[in-house]
Amino acid sequence: MEYYSAIAGGYNELYREEQLRKLRKIKELVTRRGLLLDVGAGTCLAREVFTDHAVVSLDPSENMLREGDGKRVVGSAEELPFKDGLFDVVIAVTSLHHWFLPRAIAEVERVAKSGGQVVVSMLKKAKWDSALFGEYDRVDGEKDVIFVRVK
């Protein structure tokens, strides 16, 4: 994660448009409204796309979060610092592969409300086990696979 802290100041210049494209695709799949948690939020770009939600941005890199605005929380996907069932929507845009994936998925599920929605995108080139997303619908993207589930 130190890599992202080191490049935080130039992250948007390098990845902004790609991340916004991914976020717009995910927004097309989100049917719930309300409080949204963005896990691995980086520079908080989800706030620009999910303007109809109250967005909480979580990232392990304080430097990355400083590049954005809004409600920002430094934390890990493996131990989300929120109570059970708090969020109407939880998204993770190509970020969960940085953590121990089974634990991160369990945490994302834990903080989503019953009837809430979880949307996770995974880089196709990253190593992960699709069986971990057994109850999710799958949407193939150009570089990512997007998993969608109503809890």
Tab-separated table of N, CA and C in Angstrom:
chain	number	residue	atom	x	y	z
A	1	MET	N	0.809	-1.194	0.000
A	1	MET	CA	0.000	0.000	0.000
A	1	MET	C	0.858	1.267	0.000
A	2	GLU	N	2.130	1.125	0.346
A	2	GLU	CA	3.018	2.283	0.345
A	2	GLU	C	3.131	2.902	-1.044
A	3	TYR	N	2.991	2.065	-2.070
A	3	TYR	CA	3.050	2.561	-3.446
A	3	TYR	C	2.025	3.671	-3.650
A	4	TYR	N	0.781	3.438	-3.191
A	4	TYR	CA	-0.281	4.420	-3.397
A	4	TYR	C	-0.046	5.686	-2.578
A	5	SER	N	0.499	5.539	-1.388
A	5	SER	CA	0.840	6.731	-0.605
A	5	SER	C	1.878	7.569	-1.326
A	6	ALA	N	2.828	6.896	-1.973
A	6	ALA	CA	3.898	7.602	-2.675
A	6	ALA	C	3.409	8.322	-3.932
A	7	ILE	N	2.415	7.758	-4.625
A	7	ILE	CA	1.955	8.366	-5.885
A	7	ILE	C	0.672	9.173	-5.727
A	8	ALA	N	0.204	9.361	-4.497
A	8	ALA	CA	-1.088	10.010	-4.256
A	8	ALA	C	-1.238	11.338	-4.989
A	9	GLY	N	-0.210	12.162	-4.968
A	9	GLY	CA	-0.287	13.477	-5.600
A	9	GLY	C	-0.511	13.422	-7.097
A	10	GLY	N	-0.062	12.375	-7.760
A	10	GLY	CA	-0.230	12.236	-9.208
A	10	GLY	C	-1.214	11.170	-9.628
A	11	TYR	N	-1.896	10.551	-8.663
A	11	TYR	CA	-2.800	9.437	-8.973
A	11	TYR	C	-3.882	9.836	-9.974
A	12	ASN	N	-4.529	10.959	-9.725
A	12	ASN	CA	-5.621	11.367	-10.614
A	12	ASN	C	-5.130	11.639	-12.031
A	13	GLU	N	-3.946	12.176	-12.146
A	13	GLU	CA	-3.388	12.409	-13.479
A	13	GLU	C	-3.182	11.079	-14.213
A	14	LEU	N	-2.767	10.055	-13.486
A	14	LEU	CA	-2.512	8.749	-14.095
A	14	LEU	C	-3.776	7.929	-14.332
A	15	TYR	N	-4.696	7.924	-13.370
A	15	TYR	CA	-5.784	6.945	-13.381
A	15	TYR	C	-7.197	7.515	-13.334
A	16	ARG	N	-7.349	8.808	-13.234
A	16	ARG	CA	-8.673	9.419	-13.046
A	16	ARG	C	-9.699	8.970	-14.083
A	17	GLU	N	-9.408	9.102	-15.349
A	17	GLU	CA	-10.396	8.786	-16.388
A	17	GLU	C	-10.769	7.312	-16.385
A	18	GLU	N	-9.780	6.437	-16.188
A	18	GLU	CA	-10.067	4.997	-16.123
A	18	GLU	C	-10.965	4.676	-14.933
A	19	GLN	N	-10.651	5.259	-13.782
A	19	GLN	CA	-11.462	5.006	-12.590
A	19	GLN	C	-12.875	5.578	-12.746
A	20	LEU	N	-13.009	6.746	-13.346
A	20	LEU	CA	-14.339	7.317	-13.571
A	20	LEU	C	-15.164	6.444	-14.509
A	21	ARG	N	-14.541	5.870	-15.545
A	21	ARG	CA	-15.268	4.948	-16.437
A	21	ARG	C	-15.787	3.742	-15.661
A	22	LYS	N	-14.952	3.190	-14.809
A	22	LYS	CA	-15.357	2.042	-13.998
A	22	LYS	C	-16.496	2.427	-13.052
A	23	LEU	N	-16.379	3.578	-12.424
A	23	LEU	CA	-17.416	4.034	-11.493
A	23	LEU	C	-18.744	4.279	-12.208
A	24	ARG	N	-18.696	4.837	-13.414
A	24	ARG	CA	-19.933	5.056	-14.168
A	24	ARG	C	-20.595	3.734	-14.524
A	25	LYS	N	-19.799	2.732	-14.879
A	25	LYS	CA	-20.348	1.399	-15.178
A	25	LYS	C	-20.990	0.805	-13.927
A	26	ILE	N	-20.321	0.946	-12.809
A	26	ILE	CA	-20.869	0.428	-11.550
A	26	ILE	C	-22.156	1.168	-11.192
A	27	LYS	N	-22.189	2.466	-11.405
A	27	LYS	CA	-23.399	3.232	-11.090
A	27	LYS	C	-24.596	2.720	-11.882
A	28	GLU	N	-24.381	2.292	-13.118
A	28	GLU	CA	-25.466	1.727	-13.922
A	28	GLU	C	-26.061	0.486	-13.261
A	29	LEU	N	-25.283	-0.209	-12.452
A	29	LEU	CA	-25.716	-1.449	-11.811
A	29	LEU	C	-26.301	-1.243	-10.418
A	30	VAL	N	-26.090	-0.062	-9.850
A	30	VAL	CA	-26.567	0.216	-8.488
A	30	VAL	C	-28.017	0.665	-8.541
A	31	THR	N	-28.855	-0.070	-7.844
A	31	THR	CA	-30.291	0.230	-7.816
A	31	THR	C	-30.740	0.808	-6.475
A	32	ARG	N	-29.919	0.726	-5.453
A	32	ARG	CA	-30.260	1.225	-4.128
A	32	ARG	C	-29.757	2.661	-3.981
A	33	ARG	N	-30.392	3.418	-3.119
A	33	ARG	CA	-29.979	4.785	-2.804
A	33	ARG	C	-29.723	4.877	-1.309
A	34	GLY	N	-29.010	5.907	-0.900
A	34	GLY	CA	-28.763	6.122	0.516
A	34	GLY	C	-27.287	6.262	0.811
A	35	LEU	N	-26.856	5.675	1.916
A	35	LEU	CA	-25.485	5.767	2.384
A	35	LEU	C	-24.619	4.740	1.653
A	36	LEU	N	-23.555	5.223	1.000
A	36	LEU	CA	-22.684	4.382	0.183
A	36	LEU	C	-21.281	4.389	0.760
A	37	LEU	N	-20.707	3.193	0.914
A	37	LEU	CA	-19.311	3.049	1.325
A	37	LEU	C	-18.493	2.648	0.113
A	38	ASP	N	-17.414	3.385	-0.136
A	38	ASP	CA	-16.462	3.067	-1.196
A	38	ASP	C	-15.202	2.535	-0.522
A	39	VAL	N	-14.967	1.224	-0.644
A	39	VAL	CA	-13.832	0.555	-0.013
A	39	VAL	C	-12.642	0.590	-0.968
A	40	GLY	N	-11.542	1.135	-0.504
A	40	GLY	CA	-10.389	1.333	-1.386
A	40	GLY	C	-10.617	2.542	-2.269
A	41	ALA	N	-11.150	3.589	-1.674
A	41	ALA	CA	-11.644	4.761	-2.403
A	41	ALA	C	-10.562	5.597	-3.062
A	42	GLY	N	-9.334	5.445	-2.620
A	42	GLY	CA	-8.265	6.244	-3.219
A	42	GLY	C	-8.513	7.727	-3.041
A	43	THR	N	-8.641	8.444	-4.156
A	43	THR	CA	-8.807	9.902	-4.131
A	43	THR	C	-10.275	10.339	-4.112
A	44	CYS	N	-11.158	9.441	-3.714
A	44	CYS	CA	-12.573	9.759	-3.467
A	44	CYS	C	-13.349	10.105	-4.736
A	45	LEU	N	-13.001	9.508	-5.861
A	45	LEU	CA	-13.680	9.821	-7.124
A	45	LEU	C	-15.140	9.382	-7.150
A	46	ALA	N	-15.511	8.411	-6.333
A	46	ALA	CA	-16.909	7.961	-6.314
A	46	ALA	C	-17.862	9.100	-5.970
A	47	ARG	N	-17.406	10.067	-5.207
A	47	ARG	CA	-18.256	11.208	-4.856
A	47	ARG	C	-18.688	11.984	-6.089
A	48	GLU	N	-17.856	11.993	-7.136
A	48	GLU	CA	-18.191	12.712	-8.366
A	48	GLU	C	-19.246	11.982	-9.184
A	49	VAL	N	-19.296	10.684	-9.067
A	49	VAL	CA	-20.228	9.874	-9.862
A	49	VAL	C	-21.516	9.597	-9.091
A	50	PHE	N	-21.409	9.283	-7.822
A	50	PHE	CA	-22.572	8.945	-6.999
A	50	PHE	C	-23.075	10.181	-6.260
A	51	THR	N	-23.459	11.184	-7.022
A	51	THR	CA	-23.911	12.446	-6.438
A	51	THR	C	-25.262	12.318	-5.748
A	52	ASP	N	-25.986	11.248	-6.025
A	52	ASP	CA	-27.291	11.018	-5.406
A	52	ASP	C	-27.194	10.125	-4.171
A	53	HIS	N	-26.004	9.907	-3.673
A	53	HIS	CA	-25.754	9.119	-2.476
A	53	HIS	C	-24.933	9.950	-1.487
A	54	ALA	N	-25.039	9.599	-0.219
A	54	ALA	CA	-24.103	10.108	0.788
A	54	ALA	C	-22.941	9.132	0.791
A	55	VAL	N	-21.749	9.589	0.394
A	55	VAL	CA	-20.598	8.704	0.182
A	55	VAL	C	-19.609	8.809	1.337
A	56	VAL	N	-19.185	7.650	1.825
A	56	VAL	CA	-18.096	7.541	2.783
A	56	VAL	C	-16.954	6.848	2.049
A	57	SER	N	-15.800	7.494	2.011
A	57	SER	CA	-14.633	6.965	1.305
A	57	SER	C	-13.661	6.371	2.313
A	58	LEU	N	-13.329	5.081	2.141
A	58	LEU	CA	-12.385	4.399	3.020
A	58	LEU	C	-11.178	3.954	2.211
A	59	ASP	N	-9.991	4.207	2.741
A	59	ASP	CA	-8.764	3.773	2.082
A	59	ASP	C	-7.684	3.629	3.150
A	60	PRO	N	-6.731	2.722	2.958
A	60	PRO	CA	-5.643	2.605	3.933
A	60	PRO	C	-4.610	3.719	3.825
A	61	SER	N	-4.624	4.459	2.721
A	61	SER	CA	-3.638	5.513	2.504
A	61	SER	C	-4.227	6.886	2.821
A	62	GLU	N	-3.739	7.471	3.899
A	62	GLU	CA	-4.183	8.820	4.257
A	62	GLU	C	-3.815	9.811	3.153
A	63	ASN	N	-2.658	9.599	2.519
A	63	ASN	CA	-2.236	10.493	1.438
A	63	ASN	C	-3.228	10.470	0.280
A	64	MET	N	-3.718	9.293	-0.078
A	64	MET	CA	-4.703	9.199	-1.162
A	64	MET	C	-5.984	9.935	-0.765
A	65	LEU	N	-6.458	9.705	0.425
A	65	LEU	CA	-7.700	10.346	0.877
A	65	LEU	C	-7.578	11.863	0.925
A	66	ARG	N	-6.398	12.371	1.221
A	66	ARG	CA	-6.186	13.823	1.258
A	66	ARG	C	-6.408	14.466	-0.102
A	67	GLU	N	-6.269	13.687	-1.173
A	67	GLU	CA	-6.471	14.206	-2.526
A	67	GLU	C	-7.953	14.391	-2.856
A	68	GLY	N	-8.836	13.816	-2.044
A	68	GLY	CA	-10.273	13.941	-2.266
A	68	GLY	C	-10.918	14.807	-1.210
A	69	ASP	N	-12.236	14.750	-1.174
A	69	ASP	CA	-12.955	15.487	-0.142
A	69	ASP	C	-14.155	14.672	0.308
A	70	GLY	N	-14.916	15.236	1.225
A	70	GLY	CA	-16.065	14.540	1.780
A	70	GLY	C	-15.677	13.732	3.003
A	71	LYS	N	-16.544	12.827	3.389
A	71	LYS	CA	-16.312	11.966	4.564
A	71	LYS	C	-15.270	10.923	4.185
A	72	ARG	N	-14.108	10.974	4.850
A	72	ARG	CA	-12.979	10.099	4.549
A	72	ARG	C	-12.540	9.376	5.811
A	73	VAL	N	-12.282	8.070	5.665
A	73	VAL	CA	-11.881	7.240	6.792
A	73	VAL	C	-10.667	6.412	6.381
A	74	VAL	N	-9.612	6.476	7.186
A	74	VAL	CA	-8.456	5.622	6.959
A	74	VAL	C	-8.768	4.269	7.583
A	75	GLY	N	-8.640	3.204	6.791
A	75	GLY	CA	-8.940	1.883	7.320
A	75	GLY	C	-8.668	0.777	6.331
A	76	SER	N	-8.877	-0.439	6.794
A	76	SER	CA	-8.603	-1.649	6.029
A	76	SER	C	-9.894	-2.375	5.675
A	77	ALA	N	-9.937	-2.952	4.491
A	77	ALA	CA	-11.096	-3.746	4.075
A	77	ALA	C	-11.233	-5.007	4.918
A	78	GLU	N	-10.158	-5.435	5.546
A	78	GLU	CA	-10.192	-6.638	6.375
A	78	GLU	C	-10.794	-6.381	7.755
A	79	GLU	N	-10.864	-5.132	8.153
A	79	GLU	CA	-11.451	-4.753	9.445
A	79	GLU	C	-12.143	-3.408	9.284
A	80	LEU	N	-13.279	-3.396	8.628
A	80	LEU	CA	-13.995	-2.146	8.387
A	80	LEU	C	-14.475	-1.558	9.712
A	81	PRO	N	-14.172	-0.296	9.969
A	81	PRO	CA	-14.484	0.324	11.262
A	81	PRO	C	-15.917	0.861	11.336
A	82	PHE	N	-16.877	0.027	10.947
A	82	PHE	CA	-18.274	0.433	10.938
A	82	PHE	C	-19.117	-0.671	11.543
A	83	LYS	N	-20.289	-0.287	12.047
A	83	LYS	CA	-21.175	-1.282	12.647
A	83	LYS	C	-21.850	-2.122	11.558
A	84	ASP	N	-22.345	-3.243	11.946
A	84	ASP	CA	-23.037	-4.162	11.036
A	84	ASP	C	-24.238	-3.469	10.395
A	85	GLY	N	-24.454	-3.753	9.106
A	85	GLY	CA	-25.655	-3.307	8.415
A	85	GLY	C	-25.842	-1.804	8.317
A	86	LEU	N	-24.787	-1.053	8.240
A	86	LEU	CA	-24.888	0.414	8.220
A	86	LEU	C	-25.173	0.979	6.832
A	87	PHE	N	-24.640	0.366	5.774
A	87	PHE	CA	-24.644	0.979	4.452
A	87	PHE	C	-25.704	0.383	3.520
A	88	ASP	N	-26.344	1.269	2.759
A	88	ASP	CA	-27.306	0.850	1.743
A	88	ASP	C	-26.595	0.249	0.536
A	89	VAL	N	-25.414	0.777	0.235
A	89	VAL	CA	-24.608	0.319	-0.899
A	89	VAL	C	-23.150	0.271	-0.456
A	90	VAL	N	-22.463	-0.804	-0.830
A	90	VAL	CA	-21.021	-0.902	-0.617
A	90	VAL	C	-20.397	-1.217	-1.966
A	91	ILE	N	-19.421	-0.409	-2.365
A	91	ILE	CA	-18.704	-0.665	-3.610
A	91	ILE	C	-17.217	-0.811	-3.305
A	92	ALA	N	-16.544	-1.555	-4.168
A	92	ALA	CA	-15.089	-1.677	-4.114
A	92	ALA	C	-14.627	-1.777	-5.562
A	93	VAL	N	-13.949	-0.753	-6.030
A	93	VAL	CA	-13.544	-0.662	-7.433
A	93	VAL	C	-12.084	-1.102	-7.564
A	94	THR	N	-11.893	-2.286	-8.066
A	94	THR	CA	-10.558	-2.868	-8.271
A	94	THR	C	-9.619	-2.606	-7.098
A	95	SER	N	-10.102	-2.884	-5.903
A	95	SER	CA	-9.283	-2.638	-4.717
A	95	SER	C	-9.146	-3.854	-3.805
A	96	LEU	N	-10.116	-4.737	-3.777
A	96	LEU	CA	-10.103	-5.809	-2.780
A	96	LEU	C	-8.968	-6.805	-2.969
A	97	HIS	N	-8.404	-6.898	-4.155
A	97	HIS	CA	-7.289	-7.834	-4.372
A	97	HIS	C	-6.044	-7.444	-3.581
A	98	HIS	N	-6.026	-6.248	-3.025
A	98	HIS	CA	-4.894	-5.814	-2.201
A	98	HIS	C	-4.946	-6.405	-0.791
A	99	TRP	N	-6.071	-6.962	-0.415
A	99	TRP	CA	-6.249	-7.531	0.917
A	99	TRP	C	-6.467	-9.034	0.820
A	100	PHE	N	-6.561	-9.705	1.971
A	100	PHE	CA	-6.936	-11.108	2.016
A	100	PHE	C	-8.410	-11.169	1.626
A	101	LEU	N	-8.651	-11.613	0.414
A	101	LEU	CA	-9.961	-11.463	-0.219
A	101	LEU	C	-11.118	-12.094	0.558
A	102	PRO	N	-11.010	-13.316	1.067
A	102	PRO	CA	-12.159	-13.868	1.818
A	102	PRO	C	-12.565	-12.987	3.002
A	103	ARG	N	-11.589	-12.445	3.707
A	103	ARG	CA	-11.891	-11.577	4.852
A	103	ARG	C	-12.499	-10.250	4.395
A	104	ALA	N	-11.957	-9.683	3.324
A	104	ALA	CA	-12.472	-8.409	2.811
A	104	ALA	C	-13.924	-8.561	2.346
A	105	ILE	N	-14.227	-9.635	1.661
A	105	ILE	CA	-15.611	-9.864	1.207
A	105	ILE	C	-16.540	-10.033	2.406
A	106	ALA	N	-16.096	-10.776	3.401
A	106	ALA	CA	-16.920	-10.956	4.609
A	106	ALA	C	-17.209	-9.614	5.270
A	107	GLU	N	-16.229	-8.734	5.326
A	107	GLU	CA	-16.413	-7.423	5.933
A	107	GLU	C	-17.355	-6.542	5.106
A	108	VAL	N	-17.195	-6.566	3.800
A	108	VAL	CA	-18.081	-5.795	2.920
A	108	VAL	C	-19.527	-6.257	3.115
A	109	GLU	N	-19.713	-7.558	3.188
A	109	GLU	CA	-21.053	-8.111	3.412
A	109	GLU	C	-21.592	-7.715	4.794
A	110	ARG	N	-20.732	-7.715	5.784
A	110	ARG	CA	-21.146	-7.406	7.157
A	110	ARG	C	-21.690	-5.993	7.282
A	111	VAL	N	-21.059	-5.028	6.634
A	111	VAL	CA	-21.470	-3.637	6.810
A	111	VAL	C	-22.613	-3.223	5.883
A	112	ALA	N	-22.980	-4.085	4.935
A	112	ALA	CA	-24.125	-3.794	4.053
A	112	ALA	C	-25.421	-4.148	4.768
A	113	LYS	N	-26.415	-3.305	4.606
A	113	LYS	CA	-27.734	-3.555	5.185
A	113	LYS	C	-28.370	-4.782	4.547
A	114	SER	N	-29.272	-5.398	5.268
A	114	SER	CA	-30.124	-6.418	4.663
A	114	SER	C	-30.961	-5.709	3.597
A	115	GLY	N	-30.967	-6.223	2.397
A	115	GLY	CA	-31.629	-5.544	1.288
A	115	GLY	C	-30.744	-4.525	0.614
A	116	GLY	N	-29.544	-4.326	1.160
A	116	GLY	CA	-28.579	-3.409	0.565
A	116	GLY	C	-27.868	-4.071	-0.602
A	117	GLN	N	-27.057	-3.298	-1.272
A	117	GLN	CA	-26.397	-3.786	-2.479
A	117	GLN	C	-24.884	-3.721	-2.324
A	118	VAL	N	-24.223	-4.770	-2.799
A	118	VAL	CA	-22.774	-4.850	-2.802
A	118	VAL	C	-22.328	-4.996	-4.249
A	119	VAL	N	-21.384	-4.138	-4.669
A	119	VAL	CA	-20.853	-4.185	-6.032
A	119	VAL	C	-19.332	-4.128	-5.931
A	120	VAL	N	-18.681	-5.172	-6.434
A	120	VAL	CA	-17.242	-5.311	-6.345
A	120	VAL	C	-16.683	-5.550	-7.738
A	121	SER	N	-15.694	-4.754	-8.132
A	121	SER	CA	-15.027	-5.039	-9.403
A	121	SER	C	-13.637	-5.590	-9.104
A	122	MET	N	-13.249	-6.564	-9.906
A	122	MET	CA	-11.947	-7.217	-9.763
A	122	MET	C	-11.222	-7.148	-11.099
A	123	LEU	N	-9.964	-6.801	-11.052
A	123	LEU	CA	-9.161	-6.813	-12.268
A	123	LEU	C	-9.077	-8.232	-12.799
A	124	LYS	N	-9.319	-8.399	-14.083
A	124	LYS	CA	-9.224	-9.730	-14.684
A	124	LYS	C	-7.818	-10.298	-14.534
A	125	LYS	N	-6.800	-9.445	-14.596
A	125	LYS	CA	-5.420	-9.925	-14.546
A	125	LYS	C	-4.923	-10.212	-13.128
A	126	ALA	N	-5.662	-9.795	-12.099
A	126	ALA	CA	-5.269	-10.074	-10.716
A	126	ALA	C	-5.619	-11.519	-10.368
A	127	LYS	N	-4.941	-12.059	-9.360
A	127	LYS	CA	-5.209	-13.439	-8.938
A	127	LYS	C	-6.284	-13.434	-7.861
A	128	TRP	N	-7.382	-14.124	-8.151
A	128	TRP	CA	-8.466	-14.252	-7.193
A	128	TRP	C	-9.331	-15.435	-7.605
A	129	ASP	N	-10.101	-15.942	-6.680
A	129	ASP	CA	-10.927	-17.128	-6.895
A	129	ASP	C	-12.376	-16.691	-7.097
A	130	SER	N	-12.909	-16.908	-8.285
A	130	SER	CA	-14.284	-16.480	-8.581
A	130	SER	C	-15.305	-17.201	-7.706
A	131	ALA	N	-14.944	-18.334	-7.115
A	131	ALA	CA	-15.867	-19.050	-6.228
A	131	ALA	C	-16.229	-18.210	-5.001
A	132	LEU	N	-15.392	-17.250	-4.654
A	132	LEU	CA	-15.688	-16.370	-3.518
A	132	LEU	C	-16.913	-15.503	-3.778
A	133	PHE	N	-17.296	-15.375	-5.044
A	133	PHE	CA	-18.436	-14.541	-5.427
A	133	PHE	C	-19.613	-15.393	-5.897
A	134	GLY	N	-19.791	-16.549	-5.275
A	134	GLY	CA	-20.798	-17.515	-5.698
A	134	GLY	C	-22.217	-16.982	-5.762
A	135	GLU	N	-22.619	-16.116	-4.837
A	135	GLU	CA	-23.995	-15.616	-4.794
A	135	GLU	C	-24.176	-14.309	-5.564
A	136	TYR	N	-23.155	-13.876	-6.237
A	136	TYR	CA	-23.179	-12.603	-6.958
A	136	TYR	C	-23.500	-12.835	-8.436
A	137	ASP	N	-24.159	-11.856	-9.039
A	137	ASP	CA	-24.285	-11.820	-10.493
A	137	ASP	C	-22.970	-11.289	-11.038
A	138	ARG	N	-22.616	-11.737	-12.227
A	138	ARG	CA	-21.330	-11.369	-12.834
A	138	ARG	C	-21.565	-10.553	-14.098
A	139	VAL	N	-20.828	-9.434	-14.212
A	139	VAL	CA	-20.878	-8.589	-15.399
A	139	VAL	C	-19.440	-8.429	-15.881
A	140	ASP	N	-19.161	-8.826	-17.112
A	140	ASP	CA	-17.808	-8.694	-17.648
A	140	ASP	C	-17.593	-7.309	-18.233
A	141	GLY	N	-16.484	-6.700	-17.845
A	141	GLY	CA	-16.077	-5.427	-18.406
A	141	GLY	C	-14.822	-5.610	-19.227
A	142	GLU	N	-14.295	-4.519	-19.710
A	142	GLU	CA	-13.102	-4.574	-20.547
A	142	GLU	C	-11.897	-5.132	-19.783
A	143	LYS	N	-11.585	-4.537	-18.635
A	143	LYS	CA	-10.438	-4.969	-17.835
A	143	LYS	C	-10.853	-5.618	-16.518
A	144	ASP	N	-12.121	-5.502	-16.187
A	144	ASP	CA	-12.613	-5.955	-14.878
A	144	ASP	C	-13.762	-6.939	-15.031
A	145	VAL	N	-13.990	-7.652	-13.945
A	145	VAL	CA	-15.228	-8.397	-13.757
A	145	VAL	C	-15.948	-7.707	-12.613
A	146	ILE	N	-17.219	-7.413	-12.789
A	146	ILE	CA	-18.003	-6.744	-11.756
A	146	ILE	C	-18.975	-7.749	-11.171
A	147	PHE	N	-18.960	-7.856	-9.849
A	147	PHE	CA	-19.855	-8.754	-9.125
A	147	PHE	C	-20.888	-7.903	-8.386
A	148	VAL	N	-22.156	-8.277	-8.540
A	148	VAL	CA	-23.260	-7.484	-7.995
A	148	VAL	C	-24.156	-8.400	-7.180
A	149	ARG	N	-24.557	-7.925	-6.005
A	149	ARG	CA	-25.437	-8.726	-5.153
A	149	ARG	C	-26.308	-7.825	-4.294
A	150	VAL	N	-27.579	-8.177	-4.190
A	150	VAL	CA	-28.453	-7.587	-3.187
A	150	VAL	C	-28.425	-8.529	-2.001
A	151	LYS	N	-28.087	-7.991	-0.860
A	151	LYS	CA	-27.906	-8.808	0.344
A	151	LYS	C	-29.242	-9.178	0.934
